[in-house]
Tab-separated table of C-alpha atoms in Angstrom:
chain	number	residue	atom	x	y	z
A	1	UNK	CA	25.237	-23.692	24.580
A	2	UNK	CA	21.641	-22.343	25.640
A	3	UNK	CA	19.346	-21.355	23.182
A	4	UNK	CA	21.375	-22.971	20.493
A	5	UNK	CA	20.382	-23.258	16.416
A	6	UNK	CA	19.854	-26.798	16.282
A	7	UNK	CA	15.965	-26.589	14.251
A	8	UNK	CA	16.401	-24.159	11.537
A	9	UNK	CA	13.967	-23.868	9.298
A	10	UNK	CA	14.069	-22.855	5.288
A	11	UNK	CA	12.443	-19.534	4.712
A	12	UNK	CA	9.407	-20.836	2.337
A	13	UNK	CA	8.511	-22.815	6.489
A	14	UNK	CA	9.207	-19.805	8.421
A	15	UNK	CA	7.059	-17.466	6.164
A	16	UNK	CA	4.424	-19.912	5.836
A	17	UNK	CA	4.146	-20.107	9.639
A	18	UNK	CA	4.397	-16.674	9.897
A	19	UNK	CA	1.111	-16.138	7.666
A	20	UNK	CA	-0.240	-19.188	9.105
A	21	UNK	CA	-0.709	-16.730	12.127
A	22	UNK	CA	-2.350	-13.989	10.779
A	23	UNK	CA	-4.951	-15.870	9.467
A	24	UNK	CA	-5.778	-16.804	12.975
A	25	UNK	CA	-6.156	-12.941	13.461
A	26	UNK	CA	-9.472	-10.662	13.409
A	27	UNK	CA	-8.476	-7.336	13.648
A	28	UNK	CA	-11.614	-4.623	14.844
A	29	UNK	CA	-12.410	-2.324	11.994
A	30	UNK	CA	-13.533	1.442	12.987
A	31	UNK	CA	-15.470	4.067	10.640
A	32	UNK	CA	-13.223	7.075	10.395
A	33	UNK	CA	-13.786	10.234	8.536
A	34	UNK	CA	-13.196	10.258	4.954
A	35	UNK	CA	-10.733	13.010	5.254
A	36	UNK	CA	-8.386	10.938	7.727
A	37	UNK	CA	-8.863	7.543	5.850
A	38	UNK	CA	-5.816	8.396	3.614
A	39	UNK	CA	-3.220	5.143	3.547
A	40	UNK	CA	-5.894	3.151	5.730
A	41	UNK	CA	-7.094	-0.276	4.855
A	42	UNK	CA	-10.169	-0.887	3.877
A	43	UNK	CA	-12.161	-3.254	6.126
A	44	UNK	CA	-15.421	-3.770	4.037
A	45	UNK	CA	-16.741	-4.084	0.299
A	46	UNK	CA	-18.002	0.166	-0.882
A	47	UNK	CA	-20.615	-0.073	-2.787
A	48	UNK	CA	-21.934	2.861	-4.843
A	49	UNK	CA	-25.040	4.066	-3.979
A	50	UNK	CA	-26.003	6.072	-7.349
A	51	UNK	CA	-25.018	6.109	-11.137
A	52	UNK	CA	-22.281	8.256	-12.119
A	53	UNK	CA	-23.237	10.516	-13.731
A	54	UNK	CA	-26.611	10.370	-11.880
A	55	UNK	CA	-28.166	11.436	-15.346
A	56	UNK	CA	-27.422	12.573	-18.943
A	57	UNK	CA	-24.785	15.931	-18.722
A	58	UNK	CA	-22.843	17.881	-21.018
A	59	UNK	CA	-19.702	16.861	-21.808
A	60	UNK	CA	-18.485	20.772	-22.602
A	61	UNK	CA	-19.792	24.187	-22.458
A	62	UNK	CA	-22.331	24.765	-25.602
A	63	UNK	CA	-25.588	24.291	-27.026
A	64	UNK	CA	-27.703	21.622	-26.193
A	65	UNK	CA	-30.281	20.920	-29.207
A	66	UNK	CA	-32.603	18.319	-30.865
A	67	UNK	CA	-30.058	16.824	-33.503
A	68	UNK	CA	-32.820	16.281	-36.375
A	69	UNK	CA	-34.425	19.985	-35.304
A	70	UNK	CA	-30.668	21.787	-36.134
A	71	UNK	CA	-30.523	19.371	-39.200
A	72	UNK	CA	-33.281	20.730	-40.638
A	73	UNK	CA	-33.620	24.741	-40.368
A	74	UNK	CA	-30.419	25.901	-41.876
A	75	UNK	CA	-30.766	29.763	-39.969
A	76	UNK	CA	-30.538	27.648	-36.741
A	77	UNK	CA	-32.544	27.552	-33.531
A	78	UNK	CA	-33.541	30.010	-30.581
A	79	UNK	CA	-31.102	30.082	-28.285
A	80	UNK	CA	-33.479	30.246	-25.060
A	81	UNK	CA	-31.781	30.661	-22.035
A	82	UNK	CA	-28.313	28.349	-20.443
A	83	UNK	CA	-28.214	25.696	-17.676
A	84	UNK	CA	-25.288	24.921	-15.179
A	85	UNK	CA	-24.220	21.979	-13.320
A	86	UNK	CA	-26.983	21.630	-10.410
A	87	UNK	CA	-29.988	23.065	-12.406
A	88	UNK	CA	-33.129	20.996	-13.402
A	89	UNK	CA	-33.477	22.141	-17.281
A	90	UNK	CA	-36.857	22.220	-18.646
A	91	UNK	CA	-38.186	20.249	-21.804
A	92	UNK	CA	-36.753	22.188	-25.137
A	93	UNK	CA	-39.834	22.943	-27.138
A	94	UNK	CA	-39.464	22.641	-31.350
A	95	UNK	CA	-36.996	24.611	-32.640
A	96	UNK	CA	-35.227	25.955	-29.280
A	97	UNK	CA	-31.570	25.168	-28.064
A	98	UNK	CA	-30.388	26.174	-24.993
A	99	UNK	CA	-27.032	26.935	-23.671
A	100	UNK	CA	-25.322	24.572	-21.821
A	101	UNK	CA	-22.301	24.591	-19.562
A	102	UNK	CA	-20.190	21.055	-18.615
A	103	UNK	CA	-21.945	18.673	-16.113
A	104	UNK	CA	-25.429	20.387	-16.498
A	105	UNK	CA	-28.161	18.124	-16.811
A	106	UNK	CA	-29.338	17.628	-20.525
A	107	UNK	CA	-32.337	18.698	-20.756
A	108	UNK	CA	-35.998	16.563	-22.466
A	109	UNK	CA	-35.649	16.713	-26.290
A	110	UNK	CA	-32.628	17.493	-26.694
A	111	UNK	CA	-29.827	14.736	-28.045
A	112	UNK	CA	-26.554	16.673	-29.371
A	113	UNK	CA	-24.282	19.385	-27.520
A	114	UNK	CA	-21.970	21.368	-29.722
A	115	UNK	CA	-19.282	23.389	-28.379
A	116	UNK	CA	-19.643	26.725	-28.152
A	117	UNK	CA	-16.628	27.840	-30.465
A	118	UNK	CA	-17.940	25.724	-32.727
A	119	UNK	CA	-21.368	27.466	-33.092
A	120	UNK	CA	-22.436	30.853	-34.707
A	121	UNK	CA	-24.716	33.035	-32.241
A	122	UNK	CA	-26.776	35.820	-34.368
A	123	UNK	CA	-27.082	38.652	-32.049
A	124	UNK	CA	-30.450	39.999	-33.633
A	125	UNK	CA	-32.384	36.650	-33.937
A	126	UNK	CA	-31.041	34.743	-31.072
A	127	UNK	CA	-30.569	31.712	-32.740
A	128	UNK	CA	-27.674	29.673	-33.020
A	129	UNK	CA	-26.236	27.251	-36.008
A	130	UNK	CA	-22.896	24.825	-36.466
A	131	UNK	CA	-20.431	27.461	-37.707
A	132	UNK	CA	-19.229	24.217	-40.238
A	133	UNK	CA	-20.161	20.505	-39.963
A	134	UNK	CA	-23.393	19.384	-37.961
A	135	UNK	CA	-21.936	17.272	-35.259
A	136	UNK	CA	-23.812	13.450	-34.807
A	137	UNK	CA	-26.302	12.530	-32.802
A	138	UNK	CA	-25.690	12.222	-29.636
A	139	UNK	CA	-22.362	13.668	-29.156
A	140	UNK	CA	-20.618	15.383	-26.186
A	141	UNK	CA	-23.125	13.776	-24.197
A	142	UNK	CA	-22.189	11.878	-21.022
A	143	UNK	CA	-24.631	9.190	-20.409
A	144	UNK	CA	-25.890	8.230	-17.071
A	145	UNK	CA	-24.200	5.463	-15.279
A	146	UNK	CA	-21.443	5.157	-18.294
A	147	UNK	CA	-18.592	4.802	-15.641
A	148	UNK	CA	-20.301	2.799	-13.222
A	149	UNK	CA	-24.016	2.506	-12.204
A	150	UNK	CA	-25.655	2.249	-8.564
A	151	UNK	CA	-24.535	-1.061	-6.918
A	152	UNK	CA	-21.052	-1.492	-8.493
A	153	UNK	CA	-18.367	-2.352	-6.162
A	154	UNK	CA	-16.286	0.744	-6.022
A	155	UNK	CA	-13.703	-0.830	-3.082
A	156	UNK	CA	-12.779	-3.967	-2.302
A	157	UNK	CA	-12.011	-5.032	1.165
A	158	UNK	CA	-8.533	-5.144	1.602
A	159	UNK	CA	-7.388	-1.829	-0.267
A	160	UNK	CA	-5.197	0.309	0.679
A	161	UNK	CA	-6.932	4.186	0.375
A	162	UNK	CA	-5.487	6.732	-1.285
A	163	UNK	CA	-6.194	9.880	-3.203
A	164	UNK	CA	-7.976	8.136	-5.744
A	165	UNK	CA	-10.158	6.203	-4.117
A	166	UNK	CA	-10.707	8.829	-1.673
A	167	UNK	CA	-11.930	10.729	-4.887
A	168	UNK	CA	-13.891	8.168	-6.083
A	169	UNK	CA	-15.830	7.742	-2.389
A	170	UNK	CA	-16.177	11.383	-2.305
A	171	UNK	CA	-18.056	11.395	-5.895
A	172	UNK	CA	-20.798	9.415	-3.794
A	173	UNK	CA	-21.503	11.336	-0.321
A	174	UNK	CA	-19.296	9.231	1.642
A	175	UNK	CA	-18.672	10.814	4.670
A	176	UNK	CA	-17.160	8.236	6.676
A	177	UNK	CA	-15.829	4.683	5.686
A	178	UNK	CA	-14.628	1.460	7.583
A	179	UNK	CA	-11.133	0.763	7.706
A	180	UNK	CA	-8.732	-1.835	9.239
A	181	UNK	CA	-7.801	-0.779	13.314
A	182	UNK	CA	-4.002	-0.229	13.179
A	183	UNK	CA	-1.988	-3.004	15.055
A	184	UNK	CA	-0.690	-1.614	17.989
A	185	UNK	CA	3.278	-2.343	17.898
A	186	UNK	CA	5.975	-2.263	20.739
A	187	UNK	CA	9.482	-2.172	19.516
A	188	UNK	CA	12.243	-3.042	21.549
A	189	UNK	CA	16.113	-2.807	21.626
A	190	UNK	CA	17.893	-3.906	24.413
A	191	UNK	CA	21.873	-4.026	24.587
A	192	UNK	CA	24.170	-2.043	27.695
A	193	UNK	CA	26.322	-0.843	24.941
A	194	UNK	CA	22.743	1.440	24.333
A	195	UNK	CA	23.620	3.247	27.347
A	196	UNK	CA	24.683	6.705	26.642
A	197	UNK	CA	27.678	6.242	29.661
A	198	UNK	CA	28.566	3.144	28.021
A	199	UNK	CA	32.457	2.608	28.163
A	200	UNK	CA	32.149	1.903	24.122
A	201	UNK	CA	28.384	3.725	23.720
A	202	UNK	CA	26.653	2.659	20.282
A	203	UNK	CA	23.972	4.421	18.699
A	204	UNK	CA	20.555	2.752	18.403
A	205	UNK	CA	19.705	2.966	14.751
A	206	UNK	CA	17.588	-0.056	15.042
A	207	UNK	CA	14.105	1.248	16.957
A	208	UNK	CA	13.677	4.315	14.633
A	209	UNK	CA	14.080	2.063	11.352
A	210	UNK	CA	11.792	-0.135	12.711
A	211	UNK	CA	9.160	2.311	14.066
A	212	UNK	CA	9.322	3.901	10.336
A	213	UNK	CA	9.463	1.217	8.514
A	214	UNK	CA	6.382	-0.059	10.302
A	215	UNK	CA	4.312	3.219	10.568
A	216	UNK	CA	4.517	3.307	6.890
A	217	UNK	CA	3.123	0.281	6.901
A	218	UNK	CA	-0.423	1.676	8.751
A	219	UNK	CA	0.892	0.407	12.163
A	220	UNK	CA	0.710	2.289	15.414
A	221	UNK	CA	4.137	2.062	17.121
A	222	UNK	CA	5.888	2.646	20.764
A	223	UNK	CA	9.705	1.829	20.975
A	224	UNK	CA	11.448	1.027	24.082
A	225	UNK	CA	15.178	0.703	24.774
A	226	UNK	CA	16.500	-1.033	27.721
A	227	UNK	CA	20.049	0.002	27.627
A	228	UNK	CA	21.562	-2.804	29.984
A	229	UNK	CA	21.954	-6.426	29.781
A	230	UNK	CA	19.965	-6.878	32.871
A	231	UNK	CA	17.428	-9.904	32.745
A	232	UNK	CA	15.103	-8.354	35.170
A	233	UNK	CA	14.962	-4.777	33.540
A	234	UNK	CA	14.438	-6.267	30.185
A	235	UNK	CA	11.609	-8.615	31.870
A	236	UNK	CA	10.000	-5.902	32.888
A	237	UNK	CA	9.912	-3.588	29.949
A	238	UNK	CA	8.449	-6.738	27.583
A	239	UNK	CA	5.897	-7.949	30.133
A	240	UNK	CA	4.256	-4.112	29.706
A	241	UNK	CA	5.114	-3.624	26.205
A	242	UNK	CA	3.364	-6.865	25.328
A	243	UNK	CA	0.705	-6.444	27.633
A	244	UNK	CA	-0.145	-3.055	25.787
A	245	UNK	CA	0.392	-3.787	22.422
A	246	UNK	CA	-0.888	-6.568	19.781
A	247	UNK	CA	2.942	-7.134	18.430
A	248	UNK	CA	6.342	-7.012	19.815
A	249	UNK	CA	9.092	-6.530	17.724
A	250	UNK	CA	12.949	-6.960	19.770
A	251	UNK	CA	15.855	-6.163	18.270
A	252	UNK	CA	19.243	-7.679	19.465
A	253	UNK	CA	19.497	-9.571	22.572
A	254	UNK	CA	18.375	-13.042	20.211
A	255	UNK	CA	21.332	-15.136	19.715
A	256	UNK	CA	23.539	-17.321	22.110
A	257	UNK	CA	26.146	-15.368	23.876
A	258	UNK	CA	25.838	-14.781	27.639
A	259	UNK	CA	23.946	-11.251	27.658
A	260	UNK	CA	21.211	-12.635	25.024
A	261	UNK	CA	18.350	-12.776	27.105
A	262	UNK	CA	15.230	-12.050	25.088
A	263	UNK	CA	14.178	-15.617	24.629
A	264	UNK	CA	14.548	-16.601	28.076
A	265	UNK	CA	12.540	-13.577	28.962
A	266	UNK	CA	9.930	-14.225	26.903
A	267	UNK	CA	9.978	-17.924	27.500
A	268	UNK	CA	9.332	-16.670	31.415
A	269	UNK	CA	6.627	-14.722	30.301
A	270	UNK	CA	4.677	-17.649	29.173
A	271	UNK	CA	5.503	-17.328	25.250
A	272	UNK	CA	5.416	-20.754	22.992
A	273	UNK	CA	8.309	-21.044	20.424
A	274	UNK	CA	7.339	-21.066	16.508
A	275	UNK	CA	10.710	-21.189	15.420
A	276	UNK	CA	14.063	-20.369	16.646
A	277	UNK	CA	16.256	-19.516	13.801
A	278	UNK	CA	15.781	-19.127	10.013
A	279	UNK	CA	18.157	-20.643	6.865
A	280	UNK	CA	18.352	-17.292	5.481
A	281	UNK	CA	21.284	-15.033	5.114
A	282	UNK	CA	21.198	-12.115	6.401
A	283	UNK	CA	19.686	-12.825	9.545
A	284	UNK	CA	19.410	-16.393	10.629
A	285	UNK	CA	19.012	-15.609	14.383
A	286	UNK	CA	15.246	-14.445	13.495
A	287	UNK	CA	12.842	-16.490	15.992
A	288	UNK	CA	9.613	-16.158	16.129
A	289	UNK	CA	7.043	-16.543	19.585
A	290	UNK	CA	3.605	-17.023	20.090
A	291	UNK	CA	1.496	-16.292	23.331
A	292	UNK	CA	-2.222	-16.166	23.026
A	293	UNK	CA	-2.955	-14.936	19.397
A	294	UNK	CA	0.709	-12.424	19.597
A	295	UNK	CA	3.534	-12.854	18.074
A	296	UNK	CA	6.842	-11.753	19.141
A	297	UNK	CA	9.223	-10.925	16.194
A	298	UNK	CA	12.734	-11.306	17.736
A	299	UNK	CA	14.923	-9.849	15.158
A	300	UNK	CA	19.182	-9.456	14.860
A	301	UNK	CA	21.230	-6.366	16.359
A	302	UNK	CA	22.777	-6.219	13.245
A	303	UNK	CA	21.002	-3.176	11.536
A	304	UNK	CA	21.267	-5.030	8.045
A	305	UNK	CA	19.496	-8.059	9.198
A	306	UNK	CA	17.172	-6.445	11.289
A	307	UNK	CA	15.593	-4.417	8.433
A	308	UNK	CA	15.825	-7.498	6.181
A	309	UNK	CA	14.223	-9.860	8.386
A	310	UNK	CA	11.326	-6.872	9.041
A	311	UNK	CA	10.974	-6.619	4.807
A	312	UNK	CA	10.313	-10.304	4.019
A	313	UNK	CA	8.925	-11.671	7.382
A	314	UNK	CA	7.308	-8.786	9.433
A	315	UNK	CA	5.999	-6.692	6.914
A	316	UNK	CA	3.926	-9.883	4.921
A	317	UNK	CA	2.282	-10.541	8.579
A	318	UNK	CA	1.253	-6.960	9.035
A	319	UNK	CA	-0.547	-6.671	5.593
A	320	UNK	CA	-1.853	-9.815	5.806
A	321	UNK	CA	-3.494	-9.352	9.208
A	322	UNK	CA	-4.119	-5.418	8.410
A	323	UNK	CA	-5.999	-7.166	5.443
A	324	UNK	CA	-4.291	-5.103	2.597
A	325	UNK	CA	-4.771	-7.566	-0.273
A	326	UNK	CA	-2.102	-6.476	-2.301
A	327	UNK	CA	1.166	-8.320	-2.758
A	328	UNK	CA	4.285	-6.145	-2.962
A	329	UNK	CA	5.105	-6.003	-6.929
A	330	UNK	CA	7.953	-7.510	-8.250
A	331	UNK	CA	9.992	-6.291	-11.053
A	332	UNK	CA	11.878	-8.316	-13.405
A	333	UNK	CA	15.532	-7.711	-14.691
A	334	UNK	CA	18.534	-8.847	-16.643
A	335	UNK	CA	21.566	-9.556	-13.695
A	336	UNK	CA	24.775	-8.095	-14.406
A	337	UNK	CA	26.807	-10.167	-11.970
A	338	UNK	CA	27.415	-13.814	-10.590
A	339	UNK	CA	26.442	-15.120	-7.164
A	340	UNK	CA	26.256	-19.007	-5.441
A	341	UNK	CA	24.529	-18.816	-2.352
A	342	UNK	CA	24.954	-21.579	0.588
A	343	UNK	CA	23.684	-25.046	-0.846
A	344	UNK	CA	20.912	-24.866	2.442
A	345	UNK	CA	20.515	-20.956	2.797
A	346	UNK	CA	18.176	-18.286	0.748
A	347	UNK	CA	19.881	-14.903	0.407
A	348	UNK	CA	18.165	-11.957	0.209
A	349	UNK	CA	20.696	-9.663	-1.415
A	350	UNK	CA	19.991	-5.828	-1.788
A	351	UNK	CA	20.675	-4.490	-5.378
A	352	UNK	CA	20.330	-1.646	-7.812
A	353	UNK	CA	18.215	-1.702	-10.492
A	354	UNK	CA	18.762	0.961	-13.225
A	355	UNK	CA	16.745	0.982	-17.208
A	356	UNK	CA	19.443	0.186	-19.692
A	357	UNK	CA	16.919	1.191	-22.953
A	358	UNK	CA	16.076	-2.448	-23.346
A	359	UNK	CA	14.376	-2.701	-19.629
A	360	UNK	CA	16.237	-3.479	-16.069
A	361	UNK	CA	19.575	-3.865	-15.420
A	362	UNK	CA	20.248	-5.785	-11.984
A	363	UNK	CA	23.505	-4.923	-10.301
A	364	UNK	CA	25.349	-5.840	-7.419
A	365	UNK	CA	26.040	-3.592	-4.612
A	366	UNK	CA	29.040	-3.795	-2.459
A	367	UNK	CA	28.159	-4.626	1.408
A	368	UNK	CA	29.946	-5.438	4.574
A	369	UNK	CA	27.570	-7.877	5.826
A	370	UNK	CA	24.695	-8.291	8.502
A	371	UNK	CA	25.732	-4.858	9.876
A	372	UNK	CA	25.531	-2.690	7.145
A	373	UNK	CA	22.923	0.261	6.562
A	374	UNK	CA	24.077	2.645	4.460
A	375	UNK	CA	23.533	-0.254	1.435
A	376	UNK	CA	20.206	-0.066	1.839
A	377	UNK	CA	20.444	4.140	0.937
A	378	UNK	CA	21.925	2.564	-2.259
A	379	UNK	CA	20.202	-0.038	-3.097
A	380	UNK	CA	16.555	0.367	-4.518
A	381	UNK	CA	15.318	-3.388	-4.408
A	382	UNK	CA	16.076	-6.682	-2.971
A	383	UNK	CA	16.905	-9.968	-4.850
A	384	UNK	CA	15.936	-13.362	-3.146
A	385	UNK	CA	18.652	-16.053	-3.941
A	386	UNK	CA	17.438	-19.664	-3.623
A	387	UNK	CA	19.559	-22.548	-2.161
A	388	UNK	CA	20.417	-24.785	-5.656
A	389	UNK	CA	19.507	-21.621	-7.912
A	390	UNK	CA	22.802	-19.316	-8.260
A	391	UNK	CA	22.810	-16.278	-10.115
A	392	UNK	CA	24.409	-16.350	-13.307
A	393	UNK	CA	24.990	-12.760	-15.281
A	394	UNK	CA	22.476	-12.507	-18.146
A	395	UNK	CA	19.773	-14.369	-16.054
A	396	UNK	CA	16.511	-12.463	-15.911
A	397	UNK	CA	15.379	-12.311	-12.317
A	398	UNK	CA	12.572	-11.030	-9.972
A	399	UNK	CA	13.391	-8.329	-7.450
A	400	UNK	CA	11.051	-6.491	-4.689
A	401	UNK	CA	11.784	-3.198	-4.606
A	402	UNK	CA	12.296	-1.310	-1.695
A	403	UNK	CA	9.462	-0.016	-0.481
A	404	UNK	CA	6.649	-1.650	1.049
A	405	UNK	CA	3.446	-0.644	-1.255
């Protein structure tokens, strides 16, 4: 039988492989505007450029006064006049406060704000006093650089942007920062029961899973559908697609029956084999090629082991080469059910993990196999099962959840 599994190898081997790869990779990076850098990577180290806060400020709206001055004239001091954020206050001379509003600059001589509820204004004298206790020196007062000073590392290479960060660049003038390119991806199904005419016509669900799955991800996707079993059509739409793109992801088309002609195709094309096949369950037909630097991820028809072999194979190359240093977290959880996987095989088992008061409670879903989809709408992680290591109820075990940050 062509194309036969005779040289499976054990997932820990195929996913080491797999990253083996992308360290060979070095993406481009490209300086985009703040404002469009939200869920980008970042390609380089952000340093800040100035303390924050640049200087001494008000931590409220108030008084600003010399502590020992207020201390020691019981009527209180002249109130003379009130900075805001962006003014440059004058020195206070003896016995003057001055109002104050939050993020103004302290001004010389002054070392204690008070807020302004807390103070008693007289009207006719224009001085103002604690309306109770004297609060201590120093207080309310933000000094400069107490959250980080000029030079700190505010981003690491490798992070994936969001609000926060985007905050946090803004704080400093950034107007532009350097982020990972997105890899270019070409997804392809293939199949003539595709074909809308089809005597028994399936729907693809497979490309738009895929292309979503993977644009979440950061990555820039096409998806193709050659909806025949024709060598020479499907020849022609992966020579382009992998011409164009700095991926290719096929689904279906990868196992050993008569009409599976992806790995012939891409063997054609010039396309090295880094493995054919995978001891994992779902999904075994996974196969991986290589041609000058790109990988081809040829993944199962089955919608089930498509998306499964995308979670824990194609999504750890595209954050590795995308350079998002964070691993996907892992949650931990007491199993509610019992499961012996093949003695040679790692399942990767989608469950539903729900807090019990005491923490997580792992259960079981029921599935139909490599073909099923709607268990993934009702399960919320995925458990890895070992060869040699079978699940035993009460066991607490590590599950990814299902989503990809």
């Amino acid at each position: 039988m062509r194309n036969s599994f005779t040289g499976l190898v054990d997932y820990p081997t195929a996913l080491q492989l797999v990253l083996a790869c992308a360290e060979k990779r070095s993406d481009q990076a490209e300086n985009v505007p703040l404002s469009h850098s939200n869920g980008r990577i970042a390609a380089q180290d952000v340093l800040a450029v100035s303390d924050r806060p640049v200087a001494d400020i008000s931590a409220m709206d108030g008084y600003a006064f010399a502590h020992s001055a207020m201390a020691a004239v019981p009527a209180g001091l002249r109130v003379v006049g009130q900075k805001v954020a962006g003014d440059m206050p004058s020195a206070l001379k003896m016995g003057e406060a001055q109002g104050i509003l939050t993020g103004a600059r302290i001004p010389p001589g002054a070392d204690c704000v008070m807020a302004g509820e807390r103070m008693q204004l007289d009207l006719q004298t224009e001085c103002v006093r604690p309306l109770h206790a004297l609060a201590e020196q120093g207080a309310n007062i933000r000094r400069k650089g107490e959250e980080f000073t000029r030079g700190t590392c505010l981003i690491r290479r490798g992070q994936a942007l969001d609000w926060r960060h985007i905050a946090l660049l803004a704080s400093q003038n950034v107007q532009h920062v350097a982020v990972v390119r997105p890899l270019r991806i070409a997804v392809v199904a293939n199949g003539a029961e595709l074909a809308a005419d089809a005597p028994d016509a399936r729907a693809d669900s497979n490309t738009p899973m895929l292309a979503a799955l993977l644009a979440s991800a950061g990555a820039e996707v096409e998806t193709h559908v050659v909806s025949s079993d024709d060598a020479d059509q499907l020849r022609a739409v992966l020579c382009s697609a992998w011409e164009h793109s700095d991926m290719l992801v096929t689904t279906g088309g990868i196992s050993v029956g008569d009409t599976d002609n992806v790995l012939d195709v891409l063997k054609e094309l010039g396309a090295g084999v880094l493995f054919r096949g995978v001891k994992i369950r779902p999904g075994k037909p996974l196969s991986i090629l290589e041609q000058d630097g790109k990988l081809a991820f040829c993944l199962p028809g089955n919608p089930g082991a498509s998306a499964i072999c995308a979670l824990v194979f194609l999504l750890p190359y595209l954050r590795s080469v995308m350079g998002d240093a964070h691993a996907p977290v892992l949650i931990s959880g007491t199993v509610d059910f019992e499961l012996a996987p093949a003695c040679d095989t790692t399942h990767f088992v989608p469950v539903f993990c729900q807090s019990d008061g005491s923490g997580w409670r792992i259960s079981l879903l029921p599935t139909v196999g490599a073909s099923d989809i709607i268990v993934l709408t009702r399960a919320n992680a995925l458990l890895r099962v070992d060869p040699h290591a079978p699940v035993i109820a009460g066991q607490t075990r590590w599950v990814m959840p299902l989503h990809i940050n």
